[in-house]
Every structure is written in C-alpha cells, then in structure tokens.
Coordinates of C-alpha atoms in Angstrom, one line a residue:
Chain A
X187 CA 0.0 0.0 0.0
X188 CA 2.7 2.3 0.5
X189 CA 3.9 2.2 -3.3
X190 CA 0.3 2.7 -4.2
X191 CA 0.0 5.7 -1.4
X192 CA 3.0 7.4 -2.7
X193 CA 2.2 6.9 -6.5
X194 CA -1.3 8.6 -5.9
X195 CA 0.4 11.8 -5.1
X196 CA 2.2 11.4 -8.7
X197 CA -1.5 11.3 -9.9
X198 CA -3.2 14.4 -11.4
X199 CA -6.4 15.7 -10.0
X200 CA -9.6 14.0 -11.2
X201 CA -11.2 17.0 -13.3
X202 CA -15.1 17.7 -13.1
X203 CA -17.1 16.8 -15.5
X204 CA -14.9 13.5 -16.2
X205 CA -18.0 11.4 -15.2
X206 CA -21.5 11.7 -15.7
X207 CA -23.9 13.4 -13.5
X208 CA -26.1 11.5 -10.9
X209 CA -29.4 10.5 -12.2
X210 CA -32.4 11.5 -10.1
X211 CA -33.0 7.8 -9.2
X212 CA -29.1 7.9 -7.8
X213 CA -29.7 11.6 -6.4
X214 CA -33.5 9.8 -4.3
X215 CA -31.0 7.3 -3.1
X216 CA -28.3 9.5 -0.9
X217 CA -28.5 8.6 2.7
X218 CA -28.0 11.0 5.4
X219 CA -26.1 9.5 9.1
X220 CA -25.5 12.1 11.8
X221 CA -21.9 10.1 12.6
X222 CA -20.7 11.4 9.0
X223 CA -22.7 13.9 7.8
X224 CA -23.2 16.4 10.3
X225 CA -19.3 17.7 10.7
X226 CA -18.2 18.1 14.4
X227 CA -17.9 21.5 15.5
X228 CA -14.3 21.2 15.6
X229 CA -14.2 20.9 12.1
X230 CA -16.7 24.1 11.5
X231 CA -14.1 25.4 14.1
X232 CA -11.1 25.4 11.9
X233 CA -12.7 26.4 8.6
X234 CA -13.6 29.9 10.4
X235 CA -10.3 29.8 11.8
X236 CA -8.8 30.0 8.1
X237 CA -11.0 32.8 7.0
X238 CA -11.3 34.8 10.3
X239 CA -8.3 33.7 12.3
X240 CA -10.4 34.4 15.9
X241 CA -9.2 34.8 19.3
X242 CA -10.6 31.6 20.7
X243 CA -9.7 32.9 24.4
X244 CA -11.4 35.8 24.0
X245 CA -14.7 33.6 22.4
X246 CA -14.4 31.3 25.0
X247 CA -17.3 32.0 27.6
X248 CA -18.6 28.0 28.7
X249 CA -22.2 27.7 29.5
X250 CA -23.2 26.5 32.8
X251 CA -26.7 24.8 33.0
X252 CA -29.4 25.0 35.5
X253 CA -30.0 21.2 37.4
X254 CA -32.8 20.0 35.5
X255 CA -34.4 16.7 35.7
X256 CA -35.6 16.8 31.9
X257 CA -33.6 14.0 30.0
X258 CA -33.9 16.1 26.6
X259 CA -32.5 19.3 28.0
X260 CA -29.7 17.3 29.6
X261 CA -29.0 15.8 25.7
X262 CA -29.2 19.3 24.9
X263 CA -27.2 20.8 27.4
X264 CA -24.3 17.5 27.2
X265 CA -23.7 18.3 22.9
X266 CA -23.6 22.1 24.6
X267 CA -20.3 20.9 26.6
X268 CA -19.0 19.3 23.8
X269 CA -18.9 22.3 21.9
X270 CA -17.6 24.5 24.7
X271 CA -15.0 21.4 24.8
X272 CA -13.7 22.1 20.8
X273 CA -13.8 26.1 21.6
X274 CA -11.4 25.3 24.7
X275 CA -9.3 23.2 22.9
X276 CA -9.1 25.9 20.1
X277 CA -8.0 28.7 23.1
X278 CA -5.4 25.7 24.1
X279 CA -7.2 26.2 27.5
X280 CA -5.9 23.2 29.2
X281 CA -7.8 23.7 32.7
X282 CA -10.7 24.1 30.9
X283 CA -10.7 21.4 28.8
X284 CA -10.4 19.0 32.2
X285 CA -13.1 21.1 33.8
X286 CA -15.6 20.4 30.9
X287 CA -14.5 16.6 30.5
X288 CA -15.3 16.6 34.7
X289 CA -19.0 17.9 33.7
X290 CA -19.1 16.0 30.7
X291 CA -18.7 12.4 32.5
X292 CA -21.2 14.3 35.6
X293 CA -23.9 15.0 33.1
X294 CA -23.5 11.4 31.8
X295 CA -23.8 9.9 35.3
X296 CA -27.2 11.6 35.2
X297 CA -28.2 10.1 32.0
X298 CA -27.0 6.9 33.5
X299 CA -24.2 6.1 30.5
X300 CA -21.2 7.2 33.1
X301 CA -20.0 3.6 33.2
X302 CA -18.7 3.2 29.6
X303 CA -17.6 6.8 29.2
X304 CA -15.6 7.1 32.9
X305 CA -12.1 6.3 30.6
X306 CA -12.9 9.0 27.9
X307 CA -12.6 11.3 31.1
X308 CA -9.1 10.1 31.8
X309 CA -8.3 10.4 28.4
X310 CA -9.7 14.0 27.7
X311 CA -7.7 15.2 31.3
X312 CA -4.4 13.2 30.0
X313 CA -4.2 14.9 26.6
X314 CA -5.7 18.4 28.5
X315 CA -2.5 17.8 30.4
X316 CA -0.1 17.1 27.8
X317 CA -1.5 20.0 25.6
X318 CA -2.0 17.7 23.0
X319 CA -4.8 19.7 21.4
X320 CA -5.1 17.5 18.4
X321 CA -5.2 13.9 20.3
X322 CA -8.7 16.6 22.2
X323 CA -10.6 17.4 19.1
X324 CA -10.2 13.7 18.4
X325 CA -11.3 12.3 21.8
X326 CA -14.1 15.3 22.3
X327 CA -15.7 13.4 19.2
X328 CA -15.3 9.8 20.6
X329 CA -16.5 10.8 23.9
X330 CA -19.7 12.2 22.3
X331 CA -20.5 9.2 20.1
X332 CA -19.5 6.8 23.2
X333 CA -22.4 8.9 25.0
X334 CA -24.3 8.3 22.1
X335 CA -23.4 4.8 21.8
X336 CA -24.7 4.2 25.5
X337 CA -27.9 6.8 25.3
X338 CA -29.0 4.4 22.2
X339 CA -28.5 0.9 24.0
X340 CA -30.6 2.3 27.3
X341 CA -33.4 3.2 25.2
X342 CA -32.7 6.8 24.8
X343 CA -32.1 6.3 21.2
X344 CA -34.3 9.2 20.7
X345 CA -31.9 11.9 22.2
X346 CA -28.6 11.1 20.9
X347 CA -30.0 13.4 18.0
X348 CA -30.3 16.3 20.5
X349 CA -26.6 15.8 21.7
X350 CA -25.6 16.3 18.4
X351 CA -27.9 19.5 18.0
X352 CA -26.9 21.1 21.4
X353 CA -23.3 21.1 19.8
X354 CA -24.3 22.9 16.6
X355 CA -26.2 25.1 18.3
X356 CA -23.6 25.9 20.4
X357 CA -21.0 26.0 17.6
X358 CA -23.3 28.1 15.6
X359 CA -23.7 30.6 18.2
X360 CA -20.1 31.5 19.2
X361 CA -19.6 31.6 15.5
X362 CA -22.1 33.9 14.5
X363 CA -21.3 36.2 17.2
X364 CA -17.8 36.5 15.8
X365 CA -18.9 36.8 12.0
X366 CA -21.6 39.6 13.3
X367 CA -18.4 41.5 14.7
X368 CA -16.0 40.8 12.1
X369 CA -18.2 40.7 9.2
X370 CA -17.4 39.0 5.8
X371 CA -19.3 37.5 3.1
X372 CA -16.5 34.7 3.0
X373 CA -17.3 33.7 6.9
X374 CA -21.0 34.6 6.5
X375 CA -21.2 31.6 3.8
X376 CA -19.5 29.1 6.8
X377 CA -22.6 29.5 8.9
X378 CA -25.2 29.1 5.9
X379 CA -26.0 25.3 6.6
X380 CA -29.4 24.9 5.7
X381 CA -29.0 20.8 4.7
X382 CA -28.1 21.0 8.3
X383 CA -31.2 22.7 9.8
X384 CA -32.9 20.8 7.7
X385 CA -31.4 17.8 8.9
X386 CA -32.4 18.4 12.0
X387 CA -35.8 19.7 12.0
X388 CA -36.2 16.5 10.0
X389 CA -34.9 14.5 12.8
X390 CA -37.4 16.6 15.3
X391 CA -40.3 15.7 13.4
X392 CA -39.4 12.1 13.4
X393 CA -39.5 12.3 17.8
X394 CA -41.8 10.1 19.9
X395 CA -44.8 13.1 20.6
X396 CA -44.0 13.1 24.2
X397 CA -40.5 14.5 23.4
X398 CA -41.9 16.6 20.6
X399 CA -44.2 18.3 22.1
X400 CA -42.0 19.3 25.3
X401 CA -41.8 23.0 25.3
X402 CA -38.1 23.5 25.0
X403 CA -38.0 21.1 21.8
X404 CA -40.9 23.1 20.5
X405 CA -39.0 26.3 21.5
X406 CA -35.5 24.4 19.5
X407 CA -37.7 23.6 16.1
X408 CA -39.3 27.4 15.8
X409 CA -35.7 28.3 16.2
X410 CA -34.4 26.1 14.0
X411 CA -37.3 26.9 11.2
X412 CA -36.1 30.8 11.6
X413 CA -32.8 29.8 11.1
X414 CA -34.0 28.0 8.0
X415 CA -35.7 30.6 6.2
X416 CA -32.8 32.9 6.9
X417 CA -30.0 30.7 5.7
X418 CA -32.0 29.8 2.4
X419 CA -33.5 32.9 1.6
X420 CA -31.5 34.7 -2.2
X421 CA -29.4 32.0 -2.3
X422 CA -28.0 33.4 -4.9
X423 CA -26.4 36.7 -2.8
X424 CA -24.0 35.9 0.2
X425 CA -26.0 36.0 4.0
X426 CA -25.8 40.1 5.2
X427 CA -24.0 41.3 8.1
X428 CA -28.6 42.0 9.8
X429 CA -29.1 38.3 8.8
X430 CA -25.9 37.0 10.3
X431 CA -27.1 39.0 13.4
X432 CA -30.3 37.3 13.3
X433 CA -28.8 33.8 13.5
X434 CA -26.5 34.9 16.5
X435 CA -29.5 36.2 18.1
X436 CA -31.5 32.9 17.9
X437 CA -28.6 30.5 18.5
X438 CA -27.7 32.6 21.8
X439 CA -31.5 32.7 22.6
X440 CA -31.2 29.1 22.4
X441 CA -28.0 28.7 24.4
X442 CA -29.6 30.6 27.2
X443 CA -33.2 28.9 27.3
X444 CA -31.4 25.7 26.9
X445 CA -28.9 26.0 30.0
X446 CA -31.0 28.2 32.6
X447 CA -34.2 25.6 31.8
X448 CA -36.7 27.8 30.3
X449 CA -36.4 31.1 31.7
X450 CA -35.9 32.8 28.5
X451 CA -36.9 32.8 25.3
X452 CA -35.4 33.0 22.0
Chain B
X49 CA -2.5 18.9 -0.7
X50 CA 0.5 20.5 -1.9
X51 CA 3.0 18.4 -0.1
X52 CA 1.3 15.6 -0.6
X53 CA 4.0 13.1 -1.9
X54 CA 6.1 13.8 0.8
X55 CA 3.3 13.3 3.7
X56 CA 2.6 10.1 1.8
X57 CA 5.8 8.5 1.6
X58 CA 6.6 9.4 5.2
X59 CA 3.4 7.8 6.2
X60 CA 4.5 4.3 5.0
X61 CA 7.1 5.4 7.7
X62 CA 5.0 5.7 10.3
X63 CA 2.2 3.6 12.6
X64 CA -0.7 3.5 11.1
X65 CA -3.5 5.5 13.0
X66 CA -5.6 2.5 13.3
X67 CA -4.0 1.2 16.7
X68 CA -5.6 4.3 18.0
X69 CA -9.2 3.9 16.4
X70 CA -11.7 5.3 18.4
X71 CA -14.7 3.0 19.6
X72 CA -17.9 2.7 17.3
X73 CA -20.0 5.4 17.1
X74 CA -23.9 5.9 17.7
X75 CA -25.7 5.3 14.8
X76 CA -22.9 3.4 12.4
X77 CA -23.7 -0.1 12.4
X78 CA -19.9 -1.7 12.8
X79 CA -20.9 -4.5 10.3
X80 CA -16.9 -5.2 9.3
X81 CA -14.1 -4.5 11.2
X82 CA -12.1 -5.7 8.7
X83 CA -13.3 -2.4 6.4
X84 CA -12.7 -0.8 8.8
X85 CA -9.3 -1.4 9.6
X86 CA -8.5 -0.9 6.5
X87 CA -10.2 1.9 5.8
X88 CA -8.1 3.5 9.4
X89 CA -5.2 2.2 7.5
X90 CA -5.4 3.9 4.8
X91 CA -6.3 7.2 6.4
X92 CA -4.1 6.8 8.5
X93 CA -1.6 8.6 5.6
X94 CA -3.6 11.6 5.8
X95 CA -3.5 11.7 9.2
X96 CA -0.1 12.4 9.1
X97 CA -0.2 15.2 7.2
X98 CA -1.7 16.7 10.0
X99 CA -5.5 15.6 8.8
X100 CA -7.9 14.7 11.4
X101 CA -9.9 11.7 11.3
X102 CA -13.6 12.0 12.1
X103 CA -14.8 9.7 14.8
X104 CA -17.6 8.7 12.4
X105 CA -17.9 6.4 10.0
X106 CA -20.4 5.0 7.6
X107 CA -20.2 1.4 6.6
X108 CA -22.4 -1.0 4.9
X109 CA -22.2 -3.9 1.9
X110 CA -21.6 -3.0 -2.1
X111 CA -22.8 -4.7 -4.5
X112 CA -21.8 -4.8 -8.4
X113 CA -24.0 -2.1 -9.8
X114 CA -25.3 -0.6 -7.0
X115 CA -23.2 2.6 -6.2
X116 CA -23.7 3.8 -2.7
X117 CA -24.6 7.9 -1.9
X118 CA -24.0 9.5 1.5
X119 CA -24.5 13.4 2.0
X120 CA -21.7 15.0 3.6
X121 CA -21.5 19.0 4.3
X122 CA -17.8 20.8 4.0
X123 CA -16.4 23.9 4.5
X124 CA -14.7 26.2 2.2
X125 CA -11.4 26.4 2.9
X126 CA -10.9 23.0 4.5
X127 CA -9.3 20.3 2.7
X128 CA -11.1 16.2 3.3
X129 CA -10.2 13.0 2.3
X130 CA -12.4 10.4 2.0
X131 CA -11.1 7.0 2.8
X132 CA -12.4 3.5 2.0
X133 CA -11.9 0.3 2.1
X134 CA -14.2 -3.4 0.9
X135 CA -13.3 -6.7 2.9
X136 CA -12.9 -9.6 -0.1
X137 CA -14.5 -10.9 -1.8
X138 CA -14.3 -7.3 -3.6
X139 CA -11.1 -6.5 -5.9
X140 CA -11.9 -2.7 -6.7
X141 CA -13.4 -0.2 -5.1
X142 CA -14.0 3.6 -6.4
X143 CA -14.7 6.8 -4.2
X144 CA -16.7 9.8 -6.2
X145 CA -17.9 13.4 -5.2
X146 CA -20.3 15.4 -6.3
X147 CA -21.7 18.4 -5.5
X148 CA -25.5 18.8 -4.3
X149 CA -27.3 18.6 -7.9
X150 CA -25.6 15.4 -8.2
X151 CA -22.3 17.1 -10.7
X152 CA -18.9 15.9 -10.3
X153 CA -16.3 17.7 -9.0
X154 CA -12.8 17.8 -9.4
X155 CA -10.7 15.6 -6.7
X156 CA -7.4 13.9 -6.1
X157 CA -8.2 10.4 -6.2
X158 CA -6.5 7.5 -5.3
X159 CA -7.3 3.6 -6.2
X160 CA -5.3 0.8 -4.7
X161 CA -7.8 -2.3 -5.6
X162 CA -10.4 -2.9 -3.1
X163 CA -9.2 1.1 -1.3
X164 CA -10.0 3.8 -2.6
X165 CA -10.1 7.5 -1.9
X166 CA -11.0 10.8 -2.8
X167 CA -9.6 14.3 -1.4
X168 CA -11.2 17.9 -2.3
X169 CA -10.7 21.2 -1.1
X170 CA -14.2 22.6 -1.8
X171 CA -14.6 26.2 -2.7
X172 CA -18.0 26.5 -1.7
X173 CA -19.5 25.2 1.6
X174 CA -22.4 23.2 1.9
X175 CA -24.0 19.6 0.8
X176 CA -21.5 17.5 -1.0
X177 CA -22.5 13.8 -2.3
X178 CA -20.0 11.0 -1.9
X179 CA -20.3 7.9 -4.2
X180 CA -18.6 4.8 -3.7
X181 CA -18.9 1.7 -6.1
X182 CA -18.1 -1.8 -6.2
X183 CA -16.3 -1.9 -9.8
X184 CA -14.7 -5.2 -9.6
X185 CA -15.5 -8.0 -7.5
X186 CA -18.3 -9.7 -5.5
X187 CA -20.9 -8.2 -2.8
X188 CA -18.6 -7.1 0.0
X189 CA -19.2 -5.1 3.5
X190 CA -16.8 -1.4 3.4
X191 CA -16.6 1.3 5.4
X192 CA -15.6 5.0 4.7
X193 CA -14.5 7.1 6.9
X194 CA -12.9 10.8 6.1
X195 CA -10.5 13.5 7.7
X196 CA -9.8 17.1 7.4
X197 CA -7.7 20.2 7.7

C-alpha cells in the first residue's frame, strides 16, 4: 500500500465533468447518518479559523446549566459541553478542557451512560495535560458518540439526536457572534448550513410526541425553522452582516433557554 | 494537498492511525471491522499530514452495480479526504464526489484495488454527495471514513 499511497500523489487531480452526473434515481438514493454527515464542531471550528483567524480565548465564555431533571434538555445541554470542549481546545485552554470533561462524564452519570464513558474522562484530562490539542478534538468526538453509543443501547435512542444538536447550536452561536463582529461575506457563507437545519428539524419531526411536544424542543424547532428561512433565503447573494445577526441572536437565545431551563426565550 | 508526496511517503514510515481507532459510534452499524481497519489504514496517511480523522464512520455492503450515496457537508477552505476500504471478496473499489445537484467535482483520487479515496478542497460550503462503487469483484461489507484540515 505504501507504493500505491505514494504513486497517488504522482497522480493528477480527477477533473469535473470526467464522469456523468447523478441521475435523479441515484440523487433519491443519498443517505444521510448524523456520525458522517453532520461535521463536528471542531471541524466548522477550523474552517472559520482559516477565514477569520479568531481569538478563541477571547470567544471562549462555557455555559453553565441549570439542574434539570428533563432527560432532553440534559441531551441538549451534554452536545452544549462538547462544543464549549472544541472552543477550549481551540483557546489551548488546558484547565478548561479537564473542567468540561469533569462535567461531561457528571452529566452522563445523570443520564446513567457514566460507566462506559468514565475512561474517555481520563483520556480528555491526560491529553488536557499534555496539551496535546489535536489527540482533544479527536477524543471530544469519541466521547460524544460513546455517549451516544450508551444513550442508544438504554433506550434513549431518541436523544442522541439532541446531543448532536446542542453542539451545533452551540457551535453556531459562538460563530455567528464572531462573524456579526467581524463581518465578511467569505465567513457569512460558513454559517449558511441549511442541509443541516434541515437535517435536523427532519430528525425533530421524526421524535416520539411526548419529546416533541415538550416546550423547550418546540421552543428548539421554531428556532431552527427561523434559522431555515434565513440561511435559504436569495441564495444566490451571500448572507448580510442584519441576517448573520439574526442567526447569532436565535442561537444565543437558544443557548440561554437551553442552560437556565426555560427562563428565556429565543 | 500540496505536499502531498512527501506526507505520503513518510506515512509508509510511520504507525498506522488504526491502533488508535476510536470506539464505534452511535448510529454506524460496525458491520466489518475488517473495512474498517482498512479503511483506518489507509487514512491513517492523511493523518499524518496533519488531517484529522472524524470519529464517524459509515459502513455498509456494495454490490456490483449498485453505487452507494451519502450526503456529507464541507467547509470552504478546508481540505477532506475520503477513505475506504471493501473486505474480499471485492477487488476494486472507487470513491466519487459530487456536489449537491448530483455534478462531479474535481478531486485527487487514489485507487489501490479494493481502497479507494478521494480528497477535495471545496470552494463553496455546503452539501457535498460521496459515491462509492463496487467496480470489480463480489458483494462485499466497506466502510468509509474521512478526515480534514
């Protein structure tokens, strides 16, 4: 394999256009799976790094949450930490990074996963201690999907999704708040996701009714259907510096009624 | 992907990042390991040149004829590879992007019979479609994972 790795680089690029199109049949058939294709916020992380180069230790402000006995806003509140995890390891914030792995693995003793996810802990403090910031945004991921992982064989298959959307929406909102304050149409393009909303109001609408229909997910989809009609609205024109503001005003909103249980709204 | 070569031959150097695989994730059903060992193996090379592998992974079985389609969404800016790998009995493997409408677009590519891969440094952000395809061999469980910069 290592000839063939090293004769791949001697390889021009594959140009567009050397293969047909996809068919409509073949474009019906793409399959969506939150482990691939929603991208971490680590990942959405470094791309506004490139374009915006931020001061992650000035960004970095980590959420506390309110005790709450609701298993959804817990989901919500864990894929919060995980974010707030990525933004610390982007600040190089070693302390930080143990202190959120510490309320990571507490959260997840209150969902009852603790047990399989207790050497992620170690692991996030070890490479918190060693600075080894690349080994973090590696193991933030693993932790998440090991919490995942164990939500999904206790039966609480239906919030791993929320995990995964407290991140974003986390992500999203430190994000936006930058772009709002250092405004270009090149960032302003990073945070127009909308196969991502739309990936996850899809995933809303597929809940049980009982999680569906509790207030803070209904509060989470009318957010989430703003931010849809702002991200694919002129898609033709780049996102403005007001509309940018919008989405860092409803991803904040969210933050906030998310961590301090309902208090606020959006 | 400039330095490319160099990354590359250095990699054959180095361990593989598959001794430090992550465990399976929610939602991927781990239907081969061997896929994906291989498919770690092979990334594993990018990883090197400082790409970082996503936790994720989707994995399934190909069949002759029947091209498999995931949506993935990328950054501007960034640079992915997409790795894969087939267990036998498949012989060839191919991995494909296109953009949302379903139209090529230009990648580095890199076919090694039954691995495969496919790296692109998108200009715009958004939905991308990856393809891969069983071109030669029998139905066979893969498993593609990818990594970025």
């Amino acid at each position: 394999m290592c000839i063939g790795l090293f004769l791949v680089a001697m390889l021009p690029a594959v140009p567009a256009g050397a293969e047909p199109s996809l068919s409509k049949k073949q474009l019906d058939a793409v399959v969506r799976l939150e482990a691939v294709t929603i991208p971490t916020p680590g990942e959405f992380f470094v791309a506004i790094d490139k374009q915006g180069q931020p001061n992650w230790t000035q960004l970095f402000d980590p959420k506390s949450a309110a005790p709450t006995s609701s298993r959804e806003r817990m989901a919500l509140v864990l894929g919060i930490l995980v974010a707030d995890g990525y933004i610390a390891v982007e600040a190089q914030n070693s302390q930080a990074v143990k202190n959120i792995g510490r309320d990571i693995i507490n959260l997840a003793k209150k969902l009852n996963v603790s047990q399989s996810i207790l050497g992620r802990g170690n692991s996030l403090s070890d490479f918190a201690g060693n600075n080894d910031w690349s080994a973090l945004r590696e193991e933030l991921e693993a932790t998440q999907n090991e919490v995942k992982l164990a939500m999904a064989e206790q039966k609480d298959r239906d919030l791993v999704i929320l995990v995964t959307l407290g991140a974003w929406i986390r992500g999203t909102d430190v994000t936006t708040s930058f772009v709002s304050r250092n405004f270009s149409p090149q960032l302003a393009e990073l945070v127009r996701q909308p196969a991502i909303v739309q990936y996850f109001l899809d995933q809303i609408a597929e809940l049980p009714e009982n999680t569906r229909t509790d207030p803070l997910i209904l509060s989470t989809q009318a957010g989430l259907s703003e931010i849809l009609g702002i991200v694919i609205a002129d898609p033709a024109q780049p996102l403005s510096e007001a509309a940018v503001g919008r989405l860092a005003a409803i991803t904040s909103g969210l933050v906030n009624l998310i961590c301090d249980g309902g208090k606020q709204t959006p | 992907m400039r330095h490319l070569a160099l990354v590359l031959t250095l990699a054959c150097l180095l361990p593989a990042r598959a001794q430090n695989a992550p465990e399976t994730p929610a939602e991927a059903p781990a239907e081969s390991p061997l896929a994906r060992s291989l498919a770690l193996e092979l990334a594993g090379a990018f990883a090197n040149d400082g790409f970082k592998l996503r936790d994720g992974f989707w994995s399934g079985t190909l069949d002759t004829s029947k091209p498999l389609f995931l949506q993935v969404n990328l950054f501007a800016g960034n640079q992915y590879w997409f790795s894969a790998a087939a267990a036998k009995p498949a012989r060839k493997i191919a991995v494909s992007i296109f953009d949302a409408k379903g139209h090529p677009v230009a990648v580095e590519k890199y076919e090694d019979g039954a691995s495969a891969a496919a790296g692109i440094e998108p200009t715009l952000s958004g939905p991308y479609i990856v393809r891969v395809e069983l071109l030669e061999g029998e139905k066979s469980d893969f498993c593609l994972i990818y990594s970025y910069k």
